[in-house]
Tab-separated table of C-alpha atoms in Angstrom:
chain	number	residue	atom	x	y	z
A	1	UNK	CA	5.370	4.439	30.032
A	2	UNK	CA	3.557	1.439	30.769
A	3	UNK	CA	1.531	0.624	27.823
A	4	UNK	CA	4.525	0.647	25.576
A	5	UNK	CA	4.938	-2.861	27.222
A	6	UNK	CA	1.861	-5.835	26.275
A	7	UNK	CA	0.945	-6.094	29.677
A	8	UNK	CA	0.556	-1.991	30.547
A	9	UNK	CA	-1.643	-2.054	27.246
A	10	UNK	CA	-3.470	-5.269	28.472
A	11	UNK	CA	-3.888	-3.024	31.881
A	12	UNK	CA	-4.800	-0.050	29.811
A	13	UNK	CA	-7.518	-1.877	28.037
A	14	UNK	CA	-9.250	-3.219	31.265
A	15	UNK	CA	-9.423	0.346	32.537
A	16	UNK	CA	-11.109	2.018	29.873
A	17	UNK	CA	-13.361	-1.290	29.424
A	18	UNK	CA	-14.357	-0.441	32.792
A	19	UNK	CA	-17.614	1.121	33.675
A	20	UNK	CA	-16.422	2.953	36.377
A	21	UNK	CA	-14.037	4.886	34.773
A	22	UNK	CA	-15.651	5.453	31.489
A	23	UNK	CA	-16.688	8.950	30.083
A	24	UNK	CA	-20.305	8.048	30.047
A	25	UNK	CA	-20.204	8.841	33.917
A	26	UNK	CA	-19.658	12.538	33.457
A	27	UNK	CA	-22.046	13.358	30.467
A	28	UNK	CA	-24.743	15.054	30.120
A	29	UNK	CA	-28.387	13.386	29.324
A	30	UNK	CA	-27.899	15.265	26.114
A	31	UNK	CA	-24.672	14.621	25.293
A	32	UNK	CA	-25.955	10.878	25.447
A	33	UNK	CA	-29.230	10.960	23.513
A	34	UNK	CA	-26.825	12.330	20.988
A	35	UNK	CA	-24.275	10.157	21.138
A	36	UNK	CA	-27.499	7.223	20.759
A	37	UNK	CA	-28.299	8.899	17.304
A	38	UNK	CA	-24.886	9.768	16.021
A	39	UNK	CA	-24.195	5.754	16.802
A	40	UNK	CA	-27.028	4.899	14.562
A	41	UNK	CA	-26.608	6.930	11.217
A	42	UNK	CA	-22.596	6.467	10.195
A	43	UNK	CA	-21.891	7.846	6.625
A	44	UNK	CA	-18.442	6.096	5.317
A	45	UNK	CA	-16.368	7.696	2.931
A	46	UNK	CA	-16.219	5.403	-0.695
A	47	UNK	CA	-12.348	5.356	-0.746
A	48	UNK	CA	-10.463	2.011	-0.814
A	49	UNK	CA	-6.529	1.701	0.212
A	50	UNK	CA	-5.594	-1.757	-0.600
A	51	UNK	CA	-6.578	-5.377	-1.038
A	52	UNK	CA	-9.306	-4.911	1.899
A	53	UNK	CA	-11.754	-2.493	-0.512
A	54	UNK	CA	-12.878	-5.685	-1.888
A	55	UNK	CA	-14.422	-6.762	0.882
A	56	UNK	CA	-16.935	-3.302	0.907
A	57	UNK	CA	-19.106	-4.213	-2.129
A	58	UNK	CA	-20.540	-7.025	-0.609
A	59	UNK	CA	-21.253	-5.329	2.914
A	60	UNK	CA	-23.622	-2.620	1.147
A	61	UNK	CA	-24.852	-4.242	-1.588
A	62	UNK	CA	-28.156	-6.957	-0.605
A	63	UNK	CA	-25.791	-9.892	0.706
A	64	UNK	CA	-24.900	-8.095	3.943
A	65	UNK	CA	-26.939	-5.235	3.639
A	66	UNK	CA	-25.335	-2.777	6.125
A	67	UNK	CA	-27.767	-0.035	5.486
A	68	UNK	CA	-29.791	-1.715	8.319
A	69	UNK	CA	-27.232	-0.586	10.694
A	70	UNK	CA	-27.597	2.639	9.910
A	71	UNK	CA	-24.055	2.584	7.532
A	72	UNK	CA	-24.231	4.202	4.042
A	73	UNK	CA	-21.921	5.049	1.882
A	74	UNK	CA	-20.889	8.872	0.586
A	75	UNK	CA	-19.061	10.041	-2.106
A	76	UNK	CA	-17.238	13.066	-0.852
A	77	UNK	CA	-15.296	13.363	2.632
A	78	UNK	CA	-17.265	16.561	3.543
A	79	UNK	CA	-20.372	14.354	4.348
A	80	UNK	CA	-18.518	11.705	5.556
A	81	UNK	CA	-18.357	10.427	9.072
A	82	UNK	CA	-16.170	7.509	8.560
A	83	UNK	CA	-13.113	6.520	6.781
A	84	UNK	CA	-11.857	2.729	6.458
A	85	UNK	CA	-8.082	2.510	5.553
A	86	UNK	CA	-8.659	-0.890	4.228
A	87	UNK	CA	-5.497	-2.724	3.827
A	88	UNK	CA	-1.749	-1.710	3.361
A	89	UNK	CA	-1.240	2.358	2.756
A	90	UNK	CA	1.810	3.143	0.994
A	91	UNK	CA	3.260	6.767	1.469
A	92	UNK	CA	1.287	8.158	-1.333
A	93	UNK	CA	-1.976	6.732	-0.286
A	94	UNK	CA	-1.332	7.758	3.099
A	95	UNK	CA	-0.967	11.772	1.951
A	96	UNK	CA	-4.782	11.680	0.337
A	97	UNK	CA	-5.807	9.761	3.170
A	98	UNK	CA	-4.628	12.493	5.601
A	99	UNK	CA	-6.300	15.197	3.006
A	100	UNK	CA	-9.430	13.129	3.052
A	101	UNK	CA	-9.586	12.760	6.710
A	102	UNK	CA	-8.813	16.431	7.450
A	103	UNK	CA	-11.179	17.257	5.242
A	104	UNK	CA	-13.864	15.294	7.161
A	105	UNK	CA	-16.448	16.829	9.470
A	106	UNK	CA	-16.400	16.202	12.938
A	107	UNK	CA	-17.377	13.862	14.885
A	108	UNK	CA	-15.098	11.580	12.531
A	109	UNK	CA	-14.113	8.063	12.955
A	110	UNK	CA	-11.434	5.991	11.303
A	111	UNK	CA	-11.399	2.122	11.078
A	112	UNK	CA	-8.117	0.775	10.475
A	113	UNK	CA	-9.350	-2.688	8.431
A	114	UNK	CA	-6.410	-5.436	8.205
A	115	UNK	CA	-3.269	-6.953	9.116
A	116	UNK	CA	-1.369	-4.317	7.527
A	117	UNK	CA	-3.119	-1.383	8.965
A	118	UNK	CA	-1.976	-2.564	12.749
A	119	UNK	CA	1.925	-3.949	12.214
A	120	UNK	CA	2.654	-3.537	8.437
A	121	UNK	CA	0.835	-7.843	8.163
A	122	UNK	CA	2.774	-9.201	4.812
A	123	UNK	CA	4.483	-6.022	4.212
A	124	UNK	CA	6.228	-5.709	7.134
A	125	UNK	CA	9.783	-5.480	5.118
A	126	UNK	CA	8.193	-3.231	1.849
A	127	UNK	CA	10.262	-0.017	2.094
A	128	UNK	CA	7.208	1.701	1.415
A	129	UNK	CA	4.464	0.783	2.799
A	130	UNK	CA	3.711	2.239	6.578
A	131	UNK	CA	3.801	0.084	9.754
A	132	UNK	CA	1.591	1.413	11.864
A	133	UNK	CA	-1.562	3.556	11.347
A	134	UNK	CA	-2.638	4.789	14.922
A	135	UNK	CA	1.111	6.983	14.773
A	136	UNK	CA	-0.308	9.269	11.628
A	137	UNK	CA	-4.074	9.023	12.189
A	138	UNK	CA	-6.039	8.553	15.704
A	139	UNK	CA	-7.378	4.862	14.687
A	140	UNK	CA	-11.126	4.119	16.603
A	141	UNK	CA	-11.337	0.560	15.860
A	142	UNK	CA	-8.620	-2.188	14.298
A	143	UNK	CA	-10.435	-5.486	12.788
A	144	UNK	CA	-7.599	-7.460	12.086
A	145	UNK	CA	-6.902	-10.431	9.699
A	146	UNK	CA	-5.785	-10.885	6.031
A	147	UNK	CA	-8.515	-10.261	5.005
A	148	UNK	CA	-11.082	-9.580	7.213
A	149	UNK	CA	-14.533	-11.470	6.249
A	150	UNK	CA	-17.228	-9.076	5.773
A	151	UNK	CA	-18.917	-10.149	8.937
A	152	UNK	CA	-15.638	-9.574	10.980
A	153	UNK	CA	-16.068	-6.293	9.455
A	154	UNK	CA	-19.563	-5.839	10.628
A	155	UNK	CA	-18.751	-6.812	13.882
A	156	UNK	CA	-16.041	-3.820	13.957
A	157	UNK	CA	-19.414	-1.607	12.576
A	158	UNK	CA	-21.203	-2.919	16.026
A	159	UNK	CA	-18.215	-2.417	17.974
A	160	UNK	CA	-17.778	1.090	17.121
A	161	UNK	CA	-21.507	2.083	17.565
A	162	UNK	CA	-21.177	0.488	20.866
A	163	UNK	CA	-18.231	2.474	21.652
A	164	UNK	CA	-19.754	6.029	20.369
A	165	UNK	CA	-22.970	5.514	21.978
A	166	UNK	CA	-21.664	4.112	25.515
A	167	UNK	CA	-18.551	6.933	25.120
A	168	UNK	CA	-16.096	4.082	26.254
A	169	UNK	CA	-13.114	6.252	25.512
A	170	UNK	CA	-12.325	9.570	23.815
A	171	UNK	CA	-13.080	9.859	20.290
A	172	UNK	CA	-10.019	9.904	17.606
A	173	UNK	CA	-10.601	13.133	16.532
A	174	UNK	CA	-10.605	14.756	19.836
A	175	UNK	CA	-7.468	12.874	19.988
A	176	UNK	CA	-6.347	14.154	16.746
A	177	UNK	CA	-7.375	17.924	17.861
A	178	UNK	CA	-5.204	17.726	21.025
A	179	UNK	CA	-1.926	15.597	20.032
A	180	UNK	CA	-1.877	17.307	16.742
A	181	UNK	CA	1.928	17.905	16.874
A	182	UNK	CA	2.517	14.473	17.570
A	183	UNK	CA	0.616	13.175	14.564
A	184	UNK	CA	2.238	16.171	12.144
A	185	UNK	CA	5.742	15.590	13.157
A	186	UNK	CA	5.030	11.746	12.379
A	187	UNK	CA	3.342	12.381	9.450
A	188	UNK	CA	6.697	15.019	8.838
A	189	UNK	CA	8.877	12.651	9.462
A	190	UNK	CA	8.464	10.867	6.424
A	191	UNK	CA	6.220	13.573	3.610
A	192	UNK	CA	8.914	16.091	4.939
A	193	UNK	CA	7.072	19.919	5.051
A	194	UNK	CA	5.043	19.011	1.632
A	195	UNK	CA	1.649	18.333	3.264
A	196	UNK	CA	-0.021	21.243	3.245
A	197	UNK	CA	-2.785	22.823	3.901
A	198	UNK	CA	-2.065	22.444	7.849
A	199	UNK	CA	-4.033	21.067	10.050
A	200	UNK	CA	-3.785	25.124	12.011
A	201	UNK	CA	-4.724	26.322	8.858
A	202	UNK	CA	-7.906	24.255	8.310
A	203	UNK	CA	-9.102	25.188	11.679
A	204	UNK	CA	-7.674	28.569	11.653
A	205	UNK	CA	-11.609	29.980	12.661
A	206	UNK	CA	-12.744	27.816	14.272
A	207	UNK	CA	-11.296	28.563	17.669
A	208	UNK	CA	-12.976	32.732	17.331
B	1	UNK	CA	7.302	-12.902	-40.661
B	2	UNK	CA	8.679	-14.855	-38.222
B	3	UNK	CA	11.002	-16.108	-41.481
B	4	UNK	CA	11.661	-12.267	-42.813
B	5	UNK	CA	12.967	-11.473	-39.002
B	6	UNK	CA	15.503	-15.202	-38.927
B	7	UNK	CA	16.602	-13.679	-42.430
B	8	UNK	CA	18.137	-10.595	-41.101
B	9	UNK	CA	18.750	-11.197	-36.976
B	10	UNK	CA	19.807	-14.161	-35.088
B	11	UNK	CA	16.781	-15.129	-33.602
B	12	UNK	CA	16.524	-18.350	-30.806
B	13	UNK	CA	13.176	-19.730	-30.355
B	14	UNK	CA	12.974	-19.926	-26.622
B	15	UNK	CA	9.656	-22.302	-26.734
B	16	UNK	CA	7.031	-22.856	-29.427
B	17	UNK	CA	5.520	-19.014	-29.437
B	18	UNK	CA	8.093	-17.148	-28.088
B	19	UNK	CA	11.262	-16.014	-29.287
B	20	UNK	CA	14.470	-13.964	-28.693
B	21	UNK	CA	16.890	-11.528	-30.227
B	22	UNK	CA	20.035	-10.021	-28.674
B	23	UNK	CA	21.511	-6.600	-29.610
B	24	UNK	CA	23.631	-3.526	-28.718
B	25	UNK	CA	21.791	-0.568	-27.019
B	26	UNK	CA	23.297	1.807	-29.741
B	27	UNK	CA	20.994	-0.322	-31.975
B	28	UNK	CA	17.716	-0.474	-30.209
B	29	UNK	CA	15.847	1.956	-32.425
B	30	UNK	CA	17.074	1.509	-35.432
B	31	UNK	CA	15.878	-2.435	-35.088
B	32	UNK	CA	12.533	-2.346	-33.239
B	33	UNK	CA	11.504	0.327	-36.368
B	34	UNK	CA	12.404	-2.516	-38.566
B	35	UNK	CA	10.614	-4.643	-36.629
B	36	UNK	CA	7.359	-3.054	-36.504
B	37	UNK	CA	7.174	-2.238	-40.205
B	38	UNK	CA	8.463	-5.399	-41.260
B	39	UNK	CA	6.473	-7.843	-39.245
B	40	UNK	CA	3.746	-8.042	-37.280
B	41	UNK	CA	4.983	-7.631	-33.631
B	42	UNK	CA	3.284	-4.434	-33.175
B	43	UNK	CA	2.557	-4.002	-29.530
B	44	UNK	CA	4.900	-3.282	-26.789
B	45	UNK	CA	3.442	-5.313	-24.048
B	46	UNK	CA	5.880	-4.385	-21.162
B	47	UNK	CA	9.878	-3.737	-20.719
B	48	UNK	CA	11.231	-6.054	-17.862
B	49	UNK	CA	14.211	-5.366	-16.212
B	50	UNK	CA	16.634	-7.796	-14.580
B	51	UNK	CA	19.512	-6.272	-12.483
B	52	UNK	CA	22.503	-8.518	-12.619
B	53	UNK	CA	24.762	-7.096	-10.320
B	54	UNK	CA	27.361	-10.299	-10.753
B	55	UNK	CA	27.948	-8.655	-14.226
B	56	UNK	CA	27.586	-5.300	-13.473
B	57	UNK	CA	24.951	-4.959	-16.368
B	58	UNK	CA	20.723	-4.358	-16.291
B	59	UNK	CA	19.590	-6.735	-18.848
B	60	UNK	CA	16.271	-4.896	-20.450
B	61	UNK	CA	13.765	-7.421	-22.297
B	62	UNK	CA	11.540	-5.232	-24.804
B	63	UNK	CA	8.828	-7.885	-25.408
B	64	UNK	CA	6.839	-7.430	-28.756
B	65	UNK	CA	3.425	-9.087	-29.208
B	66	UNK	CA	1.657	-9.783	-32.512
B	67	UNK	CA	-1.827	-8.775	-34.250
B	68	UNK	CA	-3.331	-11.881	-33.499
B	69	UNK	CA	-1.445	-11.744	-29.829
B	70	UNK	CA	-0.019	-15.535	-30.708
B	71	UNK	CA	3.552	-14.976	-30.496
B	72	UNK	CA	6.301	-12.955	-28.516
B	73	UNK	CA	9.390	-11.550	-29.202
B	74	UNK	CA	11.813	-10.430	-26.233
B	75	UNK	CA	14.292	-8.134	-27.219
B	76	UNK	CA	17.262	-8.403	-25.067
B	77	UNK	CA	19.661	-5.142	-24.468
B	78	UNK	CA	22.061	-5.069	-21.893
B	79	UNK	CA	23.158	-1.622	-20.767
B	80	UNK	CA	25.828	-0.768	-18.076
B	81	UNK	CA	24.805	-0.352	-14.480
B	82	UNK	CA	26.850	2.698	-13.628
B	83	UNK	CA	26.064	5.272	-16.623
B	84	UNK	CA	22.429	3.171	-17.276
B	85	UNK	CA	20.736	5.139	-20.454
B	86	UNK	CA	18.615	4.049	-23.304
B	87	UNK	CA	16.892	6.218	-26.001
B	88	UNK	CA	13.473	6.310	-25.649
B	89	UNK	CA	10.888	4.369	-27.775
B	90	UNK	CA	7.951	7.117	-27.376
B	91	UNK	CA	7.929	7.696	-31.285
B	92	UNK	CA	7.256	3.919	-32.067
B	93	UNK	CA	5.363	2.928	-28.963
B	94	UNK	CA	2.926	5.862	-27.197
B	95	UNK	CA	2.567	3.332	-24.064
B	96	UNK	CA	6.210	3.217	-23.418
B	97	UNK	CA	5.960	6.259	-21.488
B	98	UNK	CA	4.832	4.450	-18.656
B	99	UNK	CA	6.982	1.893	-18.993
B	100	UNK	CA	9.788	4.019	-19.019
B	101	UNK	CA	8.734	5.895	-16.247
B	102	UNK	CA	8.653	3.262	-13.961
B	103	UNK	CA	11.532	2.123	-14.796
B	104	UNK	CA	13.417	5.566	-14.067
B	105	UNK	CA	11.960	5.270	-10.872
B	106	UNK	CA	12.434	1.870	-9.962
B	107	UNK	CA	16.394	1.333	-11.458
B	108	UNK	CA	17.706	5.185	-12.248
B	109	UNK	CA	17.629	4.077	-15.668
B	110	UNK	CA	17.849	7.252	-17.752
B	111	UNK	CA	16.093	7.533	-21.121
B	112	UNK	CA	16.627	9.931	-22.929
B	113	UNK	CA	13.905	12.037	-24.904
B	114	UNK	CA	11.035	11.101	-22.208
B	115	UNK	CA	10.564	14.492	-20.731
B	116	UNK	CA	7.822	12.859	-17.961
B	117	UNK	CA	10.458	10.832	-16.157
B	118	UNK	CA	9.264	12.789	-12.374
B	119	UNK	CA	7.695	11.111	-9.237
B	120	UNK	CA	5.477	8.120	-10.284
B	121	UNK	CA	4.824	5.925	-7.463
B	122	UNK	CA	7.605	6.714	-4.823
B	123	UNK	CA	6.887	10.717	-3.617
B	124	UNK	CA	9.826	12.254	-2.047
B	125	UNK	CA	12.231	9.755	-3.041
B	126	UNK	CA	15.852	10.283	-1.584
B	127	UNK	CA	17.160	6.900	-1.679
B	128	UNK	CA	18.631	5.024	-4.115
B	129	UNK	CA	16.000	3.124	-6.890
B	130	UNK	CA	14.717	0.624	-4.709
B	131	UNK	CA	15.080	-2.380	-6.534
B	132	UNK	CA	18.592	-1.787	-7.502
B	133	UNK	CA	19.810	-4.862	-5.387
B	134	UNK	CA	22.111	-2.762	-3.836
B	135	UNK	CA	19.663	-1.230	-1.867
B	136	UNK	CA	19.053	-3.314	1.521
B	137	UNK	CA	15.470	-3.092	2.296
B	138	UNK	CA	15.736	-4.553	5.350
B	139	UNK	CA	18.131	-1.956	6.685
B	140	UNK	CA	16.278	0.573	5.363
B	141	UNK	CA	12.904	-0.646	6.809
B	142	UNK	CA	14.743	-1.059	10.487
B	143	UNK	CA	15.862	2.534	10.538
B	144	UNK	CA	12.499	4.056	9.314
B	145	UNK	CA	10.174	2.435	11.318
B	146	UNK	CA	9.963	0.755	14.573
B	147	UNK	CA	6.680	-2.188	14.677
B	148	UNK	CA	4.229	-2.788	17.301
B	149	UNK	CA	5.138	-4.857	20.538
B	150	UNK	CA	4.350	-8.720	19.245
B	151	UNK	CA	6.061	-8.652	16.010
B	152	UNK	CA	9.385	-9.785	17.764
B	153	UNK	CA	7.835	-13.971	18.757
B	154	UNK	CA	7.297	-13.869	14.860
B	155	UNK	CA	9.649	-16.679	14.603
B	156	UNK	CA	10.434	-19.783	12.486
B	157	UNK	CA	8.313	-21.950	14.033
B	158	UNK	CA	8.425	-25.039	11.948
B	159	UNK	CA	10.915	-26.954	14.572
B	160	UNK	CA	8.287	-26.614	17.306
B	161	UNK	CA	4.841	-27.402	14.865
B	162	UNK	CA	7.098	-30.574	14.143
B	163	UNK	CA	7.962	-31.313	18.381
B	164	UNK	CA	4.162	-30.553	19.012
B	165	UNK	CA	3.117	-33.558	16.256
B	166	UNK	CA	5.358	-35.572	17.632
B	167	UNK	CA	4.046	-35.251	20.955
B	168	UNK	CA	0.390	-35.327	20.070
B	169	UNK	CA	1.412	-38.596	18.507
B	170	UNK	CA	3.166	-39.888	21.250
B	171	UNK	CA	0.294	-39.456	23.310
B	172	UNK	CA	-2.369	-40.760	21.021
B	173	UNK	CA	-0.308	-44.021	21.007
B	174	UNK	CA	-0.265	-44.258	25.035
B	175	UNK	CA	-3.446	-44.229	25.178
């Protein structure tokens, strides 16, 4: 395959940056006007994973004010839109961060926030902390750094609305939908068969 | 109190506020009872474990903090690596359940009467402990995960910082 090499990925990235081939070319004008509001109201889930949930307070509170984005922040995953895995994710954060997000409503987005949410950063050699998040949950947008500054942050908020309202590339969770065996045997590989409920099971109906 | 404890144990002052007592494992209750009612180290503040694997021993520090939190005891045992258990201190010290816990999890230590000694931190924990110093983290991290393409230029790279100054510097003075 050739993005398993840095310059197929480099290749890879200039394609889907690429007006031409985008998405946006075979939508619908209401697919779009939708995709222009669903870019503008994104509800994140209050959940923090490591060191980088310190850097959330002072994006919502009157310093950085995100709210004038369009970014609040909800209690429960069921009205959340957003989840940021901020920082490292050890194997039993990781299992209620796969609950939370499978739990989630779609359209869903996940923002991987940190060093250690793209190669492992610091903990690269902890036997128990995971390396890489896009291989258990379809990851929308990395901001990387340790630790991001909240602006770095917003900038990742901007670059995702971008992304959802131009429909650069597919969407995680439509991602997550179609590769699910490939995320569940990852996720397998190292919870073994405990994580239930399945992801069939959750979505059992909603095929009829 | 400090005096009613030098009375009875052999007591080393490590440093101005702390001090230290040594004793057998088969002894562990029967002392830190007598400690508590007889002076005024009554708080378990944490149990620190060293794993000395020249020796073949686990050296467990009980350290005992005062009313007025001024002064510590450490209360050495050293236990055997291979057959590692202690009795429990739940009946003196309610937040040694914790303690203990982690410390089942973390070196296999076994201690006996702590019914609650089940997954803590680790889930699904086949291994060995993991900071028995036995276990190689580094081999264990290679075979469980594979990193992202860039990790492998992550070098020493203090030999080429220092050939970079030099050259900077070289060039600075040319001009």
């Amino acid at each position: 395959m050739p993005e398993n090499t840095q310059e197929g990925f480099i290749d890879q990235q200039k394609v889907l940056d690429n007006e031409e081939y985008s998405i946006k070319n075979t939508q619908s004008i209401i697919q779009k006007a939708v995709d222009w509001f669903r870019a503008r109201s994104m509800f994140v889930l209050a959940y923090g994973t490591g060191c980088g949930a310190i850097e959330m307070p002072p994006i919502f509170t009157s310093r950085y004010d995100i709210e004038r984005l369009g970014v609040v922040g909800v209690a429960t995953p069921r009205q959340a839109d957003i989840l940021i895995v901020s920082g490292y994710c050890s194997y039993k954060t990781l299992k209620r961060v796969i609950r939370s997000y499978e739990q989630m409503n779609e359209p869903k987005y996940v923002i991987g926030l940190g060093s250690c949410t793209i190669n492992g950063g610091m903990y690269w050699d902890s036997y128990n902390t995971i390396k890489k998040l896009d291989e258990y949950l379809p990851v929308d947008m990395y901001i990387n750094g340790c630790m991001p500054r909240p602006e770095a942050l917003i900038e990742g908020f901007v670059k995702l609305q971008d992304n959802i309202r131009n429909a650069k590339s597919e969407a995680g969770y439509i991602q997550y939908r179609e590769n699910n065996a490939f995320y569940r045997a990852n996720q397998e590989k190292i919870f073994g068969k405990n994580t239930t409920p399945t992801f069939e099971e959750n979505f059992a109906g909603m095929n009829q | 109190m400090i005096e009613f404890l030098k009375k009875h144990y052999e007591i080393v002052e490590k440093a101005p506020r702390l001090y230290k007592l040594q004793i057998e494992s088969d002894k562990l209750v029967e002392i830190l009872s007598s400690v508590s009612i007889n002076s005024n180290f009554i708080t378990l503040s944490q149990i620190a474990c060293t794993d000395w694997i020249e020796d073949e021993v686990f050296a467990l520090n009980y350290i005992l903090t005062t009313k007025e939190r001024d002064k510590n005891l450490m209360v050495e045992v050293r236990i055997s690596r291979v057959h590692c258990s202690l009795p429990t201190l739940l009946n003196l010290y309610p937040q040694a359940q914790v303690m203990e816990r982690d410390l089942h999890e973390m070196y296999g230590i076994n201690f006996r009467g702590n019914d609650t000694l089940y997954d803590f931190a680790l889930e699904n924990w086949n291994e060995i402990p993991p900071l028995r110093r036995e276990f190689d983290t580094l081999a264990y991290v290679n075979e469980h995960f594979d990193f992202r393409i860039g990790r492998e230029d992550n070098k020493d790279v203090k030999a080429e910082v220092k050939r970079r100054k030099a050259q900077a510097k070289e060039s600075k003075d040319g001009k």
